[in-house]
GROMACS .gro file of N, CA and C in nm:
model
  321
    1MET      N    1  -6.572   3.088  -8.235
    1MET     CA    2  -6.699   3.075  -8.241
    1MET      C    3  -6.770   3.020  -8.141
    2ALA      N    4  -6.645   2.946  -8.104
    2ALA     CA    5  -6.736   2.827  -7.976
    2ALA      C    6  -6.730   2.924  -7.855
    3ALA      N    7  -6.657   3.018  -7.840
    3ALA     CA    8  -6.618   3.109  -7.712
    3ALA      C    9  -6.765   3.223  -7.737
    4LEU      N   10  -6.806   3.229  -7.847
    4LEU     CA   11  -6.895   3.313  -7.841
    4LEU      C   12  -7.060   3.238  -7.827
    5LEU      N   13  -7.051   3.122  -7.856
    5LEU     CA   14  -7.141   3.075  -7.769
    5LEU      C   15  -7.171   3.078  -7.647
    6TRP      N   16  -7.048   3.024  -7.603
    6TRP     CA   17  -7.051   3.007  -7.465
    6TRP      C   18  -7.085   3.123  -7.417
    7GLN      N   19  -7.032   3.212  -7.431
    7GLN     CA   20  -7.046   3.383  -7.359
    7GLN      C   21  -7.221   3.418  -7.386
    8GLY      N   22  -7.243   3.377  -7.503
    8GLY     CA   23  -7.385   3.444  -7.573
    8GLY      C   24  -7.495   3.387  -7.510
    9VAL      N   25  -7.484   3.199  -7.555
    9VAL     CA   26  -7.571   3.164  -7.523
    9VAL      C   27  -7.577   3.082  -7.367
   10CYS      N   28  -7.495   3.010  -7.335
   10CYS     CA   29  -7.468   2.972  -7.171
   10CYS      C   30  -7.464   3.065  -7.075
   11GLN      N   31  -7.402   3.150  -7.073
   11GLN     CA   32  -7.399   3.219  -6.986
   11GLN      C   33  -7.547   3.312  -6.974
   12LEU      N   34  -7.581   3.337  -7.068
   12LEU     CA   35  -7.726   3.355  -7.088
   12LEU      C   36  -7.845   3.322  -7.039
   13PHE      N   37  -7.804   3.194  -7.038
   13PHE     CA   38  -7.898   3.102  -6.986
   13PHE      C   39  -7.883   3.053  -6.826
   14PHE      N   40  -7.759   3.066  -6.784
   14PHE     CA   41  -7.721   3.067  -6.630
   14PHE      C   42  -7.754   3.213  -6.569
   15PHE      N   43  -7.740   3.301  -6.618
   15PHE     CA   44  -7.773   3.427  -6.556
   15PHE      C   45  -7.893   3.484  -6.585
   16ASN      N   46  -7.986   3.440  -6.703
   16ASN     CA   47  -8.127   3.479  -6.707
   16ASN      C   48  -8.226   3.391  -6.699
   17GLU      N   49  -8.179   3.227  -6.670
   17GLU     CA   50  -8.290   3.137  -6.660
   17GLU      C   51  -8.290   3.073  -6.528
   18VAL      N   52  -8.106   3.010  -6.492
   18VAL     CA   53  -8.102   2.977  -6.389
   18VAL      C   54  -8.138   3.033  -6.248
   19PHE      N   55  -8.034   3.114  -6.228
   19PHE     CA   56  -8.016   3.241  -6.145
   19PHE      C   57  -8.168   3.295  -6.091
   20PRO      N   58  -8.243   3.346  -6.193
   20PRO     CA   59  -8.416   3.381  -6.151
   20PRO      C   60  -8.454   3.287  -6.061
   21ALA      N   61  -8.461   3.154  -6.144
   21ALA     CA   62  -8.525   3.031  -6.092
   21ALA      C   63  -8.479   2.982  -5.964
   22LEU      N   64  -8.330   3.026  -5.943
   22LEU     CA   65  -8.308   2.956  -5.774
   22LEU      C   66  -8.280   3.086  -5.686
   23PHE      N   67  -8.269   3.226  -5.720
   23PHE     CA   68  -8.277   3.296  -5.634
   23PHE      C   69  -8.358   3.411  -5.662
   24GLY      N   70  -8.402   3.444  -5.731
   24GLY     CA   71  -8.551   3.515  -5.733
   24GLY      C   72  -8.487   3.614  -5.854
   25THR      N   73  -8.558   3.703  -5.836
   25THR     CA   74  -8.525   3.813  -5.936
   25THR      C   75  -8.499   3.953  -5.871
   26GLY      N   76  -8.515   3.987  -5.733
   26GLY     CA   77  -8.477   4.099  -5.664
   26GLY      C   78  -8.346   4.145  -5.649
   27THR      N   79  -8.341   4.273  -5.615
   27THR     CA   80  -8.191   4.313  -5.600
   27THR      C   81  -8.198   4.331  -5.491
   28ASP      N   82  -8.256   4.290  -5.335
   28ASP     CA   83  -8.218   4.298  -5.210
   28ASP      C   84  -8.048   4.259  -5.173
   29LEU      N   85  -8.022   4.272  -5.056
   29LEU     CA   86  -7.877   4.226  -5.055
   29LEU      C   87  -7.859   4.066  -5.068
   30PRO      N   88  -7.998   3.984  -4.979
   30PRO     CA   89  -7.945   3.857  -4.965
   30PRO      C   90  -7.972   3.791  -5.107
   31THR      N   91  -8.053   3.832  -5.198
   31THR     CA   92  -8.068   3.779  -5.309
   31THR      C   93  -7.951   3.823  -5.447
   32VAL      N   94  -7.868   3.929  -5.397
   32VAL     CA   95  -7.787   4.001  -5.464
   32VAL      C   96  -7.630   3.883  -5.436
   33ALA      N   97  -7.630   3.869  -5.298
   33ALA     CA   98  -7.537   3.816  -5.267
   33ALA      C   99  -7.517   3.661  -5.288
   34ALA      N  100  -7.645   3.603  -5.304
   34ALA     CA  101  -7.675   3.482  -5.343
   34ALA      C  102  -7.593   3.457  -5.474
   35LYS      N  103  -7.654   3.551  -5.581
   35LYS     CA  104  -7.613   3.522  -5.711
   35LYS      C  105  -7.447   3.561  -5.738
   36VAL      N  106  -7.404   3.673  -5.662
   36VAL     CA  107  -7.273   3.676  -5.693
   36VAL      C  108  -7.183   3.551  -5.638
   37LEU      N  109  -7.197   3.506  -5.520
   37LEU     CA  110  -7.172   3.419  -5.472
   37LEU      C  111  -7.129   3.296  -5.525
   38THR      N  112  -7.257   3.239  -5.590
   38THR     CA  113  -7.268   3.091  -5.675
   38THR      C  114  -7.179   3.149  -5.827
   39ASP      N  115  -7.180   3.264  -5.867
   39ASP     CA  116  -7.109   3.313  -5.988
   39ASP      C  117  -6.980   3.257  -5.940
   40GLN      N  118  -6.893   3.360  -5.841
   40GLN     CA  119  -6.779   3.351  -5.822
   40GLN      C  120  -6.683   3.196  -5.757
   41PHE      N  121  -6.789   3.137  -5.678
   41PHE     CA  122  -6.744   3.026  -5.634
   41PHE      C  123  -6.784   2.909  -5.691
   42LEU      N  124  -6.869   2.924  -5.743
   42LEU     CA  125  -6.936   2.771  -5.820
   42LEU      C  126  -6.928   2.803  -5.961
   43LEU      N  127  -6.974   2.891  -6.029
   43LEU     CA  128  -6.999   2.877  -6.181
   43LEU      C  129  -6.879   2.920  -6.234
   44THR      N  130  -6.815   3.013  -6.193
   44THR     CA  131  -6.686   3.067  -6.278
   44THR      C  132  -6.588   2.969  -6.252
   45PRO      N  133  -6.520   2.893  -6.092
   45PRO     CA  134  -6.417   2.845  -6.108
   45PRO      C  135  -6.441   2.679  -6.157
   46LEU      N  136  -6.583   2.626  -6.157
   46LEU     CA  137  -6.617   2.477  -6.182
   46LEU      C  138  -6.634   2.496  -6.348
   47VAL      N  139  -6.679   2.563  -6.429
   47VAL     CA  140  -6.732   2.599  -6.536
   47VAL      C  141  -6.698   2.702  -6.623
   48CYS      N  142  -6.704   2.792  -6.612
   48CYS     CA  143  -6.668   2.912  -6.684
   48CYS      C  144  -6.488   2.912  -6.731
   49LEU      N  145  -6.445   2.944  -6.622
   49LEU     CA  146  -6.294   2.965  -6.667
   49LEU      C  147  -6.242   2.780  -6.722
   50PRO      N  148  -6.267   2.695  -6.692
   50PRO     CA  149  -6.236   2.572  -6.732
   50PRO      C  150  -6.260   2.568  -6.876
   51VAL      N  151  -6.377   2.612  -6.933
   51VAL     CA  152  -6.446   2.616  -7.043
   51VAL      C  153  -6.365   2.709  -7.150
   52ALA      N  154  -6.307   2.816  -7.096
   52ALA     CA  155  -6.238   2.908  -7.121
   52ALA      C  156  -6.092   2.865  -7.166
   53TYR      N  157  -6.046   2.800  -7.100
   53TYR     CA  158  -5.910   2.733  -7.106
   53TYR      C  159  -5.918   2.612  -7.215
   54ILE      N  160  -6.021   2.540  -7.215
   54ILE     CA  161  -6.067   2.458  -7.338
   54ILE      C  162  -6.052   2.508  -7.438
   55PHE      N  163  -6.138   2.633  -7.458
   55PHE     CA  164  -6.132   2.709  -7.618
   55PHE      C  165  -5.987   2.747  -7.627
   56LYS      N  166  -5.916   2.760  -7.547
   56LYS     CA  167  -5.833   2.836  -7.592
   56LYS      C  168  -5.712   2.716  -7.641
   57ALA      N  169  -5.720   2.601  -7.561
   57ALA     CA  170  -5.622   2.475  -7.607
   57ALA      C  171  -5.705   2.464  -7.771
   58VAL      N  172  -5.812   2.470  -7.785
   58VAL     CA  173  -5.833   2.396  -7.902
   58VAL      C  174  -5.804   2.517  -8.027
   59ALA      N  175  -5.791   2.634  -7.994
   59ALA     CA  176  -5.733   2.768  -8.072
   59ALA      C  177  -5.594   2.761  -8.083
   60PHE      N  178  -5.506   2.697  -8.021
   60PHE     CA  179  -5.373   2.680  -8.012
   60PHE      C  180  -5.303   2.553  -8.052
   61ARG      N  181  -5.420   2.440  -8.009
   61ARG     CA  182  -5.387   2.312  -8.067
   61ARG      C  183  -5.276   2.211  -7.979
   62TYR      N  184  -5.353   2.227  -7.849
   62TYR     CA  185  -5.319   2.164  -7.759
   62TYR      C  186  -5.382   2.087  -7.698
   63GLY      N  187  -5.379   1.980  -7.601
   63GLY     CA  188  -5.492   1.865  -7.557
   63GLY      C  189  -5.594   1.974  -7.449
   64VAL      N  190  -5.680   1.894  -7.433
   64VAL     CA  191  -5.804   1.942  -7.326
   64VAL      C  192  -5.726   1.921  -7.175
   65ASP      N  193  -5.647   1.803  -7.186
   65ASP     CA  194  -5.534   1.779  -7.037
   65ASP      C  195  -5.437   1.864  -7.045
   66GLU      N  196  -5.390   1.939  -7.138
   66GLU     CA  197  -5.297   2.046  -7.116
   66GLU      C  198  -5.364   2.180  -7.033
   67ALA      N  199  -5.471   2.186  -7.127
   67ALA     CA  200  -5.542   2.320  -7.092
   67ALA      C  201  -5.621   2.319  -6.977
   68LEU      N  202  -5.655   2.207  -6.916
   68LEU     CA  203  -5.688   2.185  -6.758
   68LEU      C  204  -5.611   2.211  -6.656
   69ARG      N  205  -5.481   2.121  -6.718
   69ARG     CA  206  -5.343   2.144  -6.601
   69ARG      C  207  -5.312   2.276  -6.604
   70ARG      N  208  -5.298   2.365  -6.700
   70ARG     CA  209  -5.244   2.496  -6.686
   70ARG      C  210  -5.379   2.579  -6.629
   71TYR      N  211  -5.498   2.543  -6.666
   71TYR     CA  212  -5.579   2.601  -6.545
   71TYR      C  213  -5.562   2.600  -6.394
   72VAL      N  214  -5.551   2.450  -6.367
   72VAL     CA  215  -5.516   2.443  -6.231
   72VAL      C  216  -5.401   2.553  -6.179
   73ALA      N  217  -5.275   2.490  -6.265
   73ALA     CA  218  -5.205   2.573  -6.235
   73ALA      C  219  -5.202   2.734  -6.176
   74ASP      N  220  -5.250   2.808  -6.278
   74ASP     CA  221  -5.297   2.957  -6.286
   74ASP      C  222  -5.403   2.966  -6.167
   75ALA      N  223  -5.492   2.871  -6.125
   75ALA     CA  224  -5.603   2.889  -6.056
   75ALA      C  225  -5.491   2.898  -5.893
   76LYS      N  226  -5.410   2.806  -5.883
   76LYS     CA  227  -5.325   2.835  -5.761
   76LYS      C  228  -5.252   2.921  -5.749
   77ARG      N  229  -5.221   2.970  -5.843
   77ARG     CA  230  -5.139   3.115  -5.838
   77ARG      C  231  -5.192   3.176  -5.810
   78ASP      N  232  -5.289   3.312  -5.898
   78ASP     CA  233  -5.346   3.396  -5.833
   78ASP      C  234  -5.457   3.425  -5.957
   79LEU      N  235  -5.504   3.336  -6.063
   79LEU     CA  236  -5.602   3.365  -6.122
   79LEU      C  237  -5.729   3.388  -6.068
   80LEU      N  238  -5.787   3.300  -5.965
   80LEU     CA  239  -5.903   3.338  -5.911
   80LEU      C  240  -5.921   3.453  -5.791
   81LEU      N  241  -5.787   3.473  -5.760
   81LEU     CA  242  -5.789   3.607  -5.670
   81LEU      C  243  -5.795   3.729  -5.750
   82LYS      N  244  -5.770   3.748  -5.898
   82LYS     CA  245  -5.735   3.820  -5.996
   82LYS      C  246  -5.896   3.860  -6.036
   83TYR      N  247  -5.962   3.733  -6.091
   83TYR     CA  248  -6.116   3.720  -6.118
   83TYR      C  249  -6.195   3.784  -6.036
   84TRP      N  250  -6.155   3.749  -5.907
   84TRP     CA  251  -6.283   3.799  -5.771
   84TRP      C  252  -6.257   3.910  -5.771
   85LEU      N  253  -6.121   3.993  -5.780
   85LEU     CA  254  -6.134   4.115  -5.704
   85LEU      C  255  -6.196   4.200  -5.867
   86ILE      N  256  -6.200   4.166  -5.978
   86ILE     CA  257  -6.270   4.198  -6.087
   86ILE      C  258  -6.384   4.247  -6.068
   87TRP      N  259  -6.417   4.104  -6.063
   87TRP     CA  260  -6.576   4.034  -6.137
   87TRP      C  261  -6.655   4.058  -6.014
   88GLY      N  262  -6.606   4.016  -5.906
   88GLY     CA  263  -6.702   4.049  -5.757
   88GLY      C  264  -6.801   4.183  -5.780
   89PRO      N  265  -6.707   4.309  -5.762
   89PRO     CA  266  -6.786   4.403  -5.753
   89PRO      C  267  -6.848   4.428  -5.881
   90VAL      N  268  -6.822   4.368  -5.995
   90VAL     CA  269  -6.911   4.411  -6.138
   90VAL      C  270  -7.013   4.328  -6.141
   91GLN      N  271  -7.015   4.216  -6.087
   91GLN     CA  272  -7.154   4.130  -6.095
   91GLN      C  273  -7.249   4.162  -5.960
   92CYS      N  274  -7.178   4.274  -5.878
   92CYS     CA  275  -7.286   4.320  -5.743
   92CYS      C  276  -7.358   4.420  -5.858
   93LEU      N  277  -7.300   4.504  -5.925
   93LEU     CA  278  -7.354   4.565  -5.991
   93LEU      C  279  -7.434   4.537  -6.101
   94THR      N  280  -7.416   4.407  -6.158
   94THR     CA  281  -7.502   4.336  -6.276
   94THR      C  282  -7.606   4.297  -6.200
   95PHE      N  283  -7.600   4.211  -6.094
   95PHE     CA  284  -7.755   4.182  -6.009
   95PHE      C  285  -7.815   4.272  -5.962
   96GLY      N  286  -7.750   4.370  -5.894
   96GLY     CA  287  -7.820   4.500  -5.807
   96GLY      C  288  -7.859   4.606  -5.848
   97VAL      N  289  -7.780   4.643  -5.968
   97VAL     CA  290  -7.818   4.762  -6.042
   97VAL      C  291  -7.880   4.755  -6.160
   98VAL      N  292  -7.840   4.687  -6.234
   98VAL     CA  293  -7.867   4.678  -6.414
   98VAL      C  294  -8.013   4.615  -6.415
   99PRO      N  295  -8.124   4.696  -6.508
   99PRO     CA  296  -8.236   4.640  -6.466
   99PRO      C  297  -8.200   4.502  -6.573
  100PRO      N  298  -8.302   4.386  -6.502
  100PRO     CA  299  -8.279   4.309  -6.566
  100PRO      C  300  -8.337   4.256  -6.760
  101GLN      N  301  -8.394   4.355  -6.775
  101GLN     CA  302  -8.428   4.341  -6.926
  101GLN      C  303  -8.336   4.386  -7.018
  102TRP      N  304  -8.195   4.442  -6.963
  102TRP     CA  305  -8.113   4.494  -7.026
  102TRP      C  306  -8.050   4.363  -7.093
  103PRO      N  307  -7.986   4.285  -7.032
  103PRO     CA  308  -7.909   4.205  -7.051
  103PRO      C  309  -8.013   4.128  -7.202
  104ARG      N  310  -8.121   4.119  -7.193
  104ARG     CA  311  -8.197   4.001  -7.238
  104ARG      C  312  -8.205   4.021  -7.414
  105PRO      N  313  -8.184   3.957  -7.496
  105PRO     CA  314  -8.228   3.966  -7.625
  105PRO      C  315  -8.334   4.030  -7.653
  106VAL      N  316  -8.373   4.088  -7.748
  106VAL     CA  317  -8.487   4.173  -7.848
  106VAL      C  318  -8.561   4.017  -7.863
  107GLU      N  319  -8.691   4.025  -7.802
  107GLU     CA  320  -8.787   3.925  -7.853
  107GLU      C  321  -8.904   3.944  -7.978
   0.00000   0.00000   0.00000
């Protein structure tokens, strides 16, 4: 449930409220690049992935310190490289092609 709240509420807030306020709503290359780079190199490694590891720790009943240790070990190995290779291009499409009204909930 907590993971659903994170994915549903927090990321909706970041991508649909914070990013447009910081970078605008354009689909031009500089705007898309700023959003993708911020997501890939700040939001994801410093917030999203650590939170995912903490949720996993709660589910499998081990401590937050162990979760963060595992995250750092995986990040040092190849986790971030794999993430960037998959999600970098996807986020380029998300921010550059997908109409902004599509990810929004019905009001």
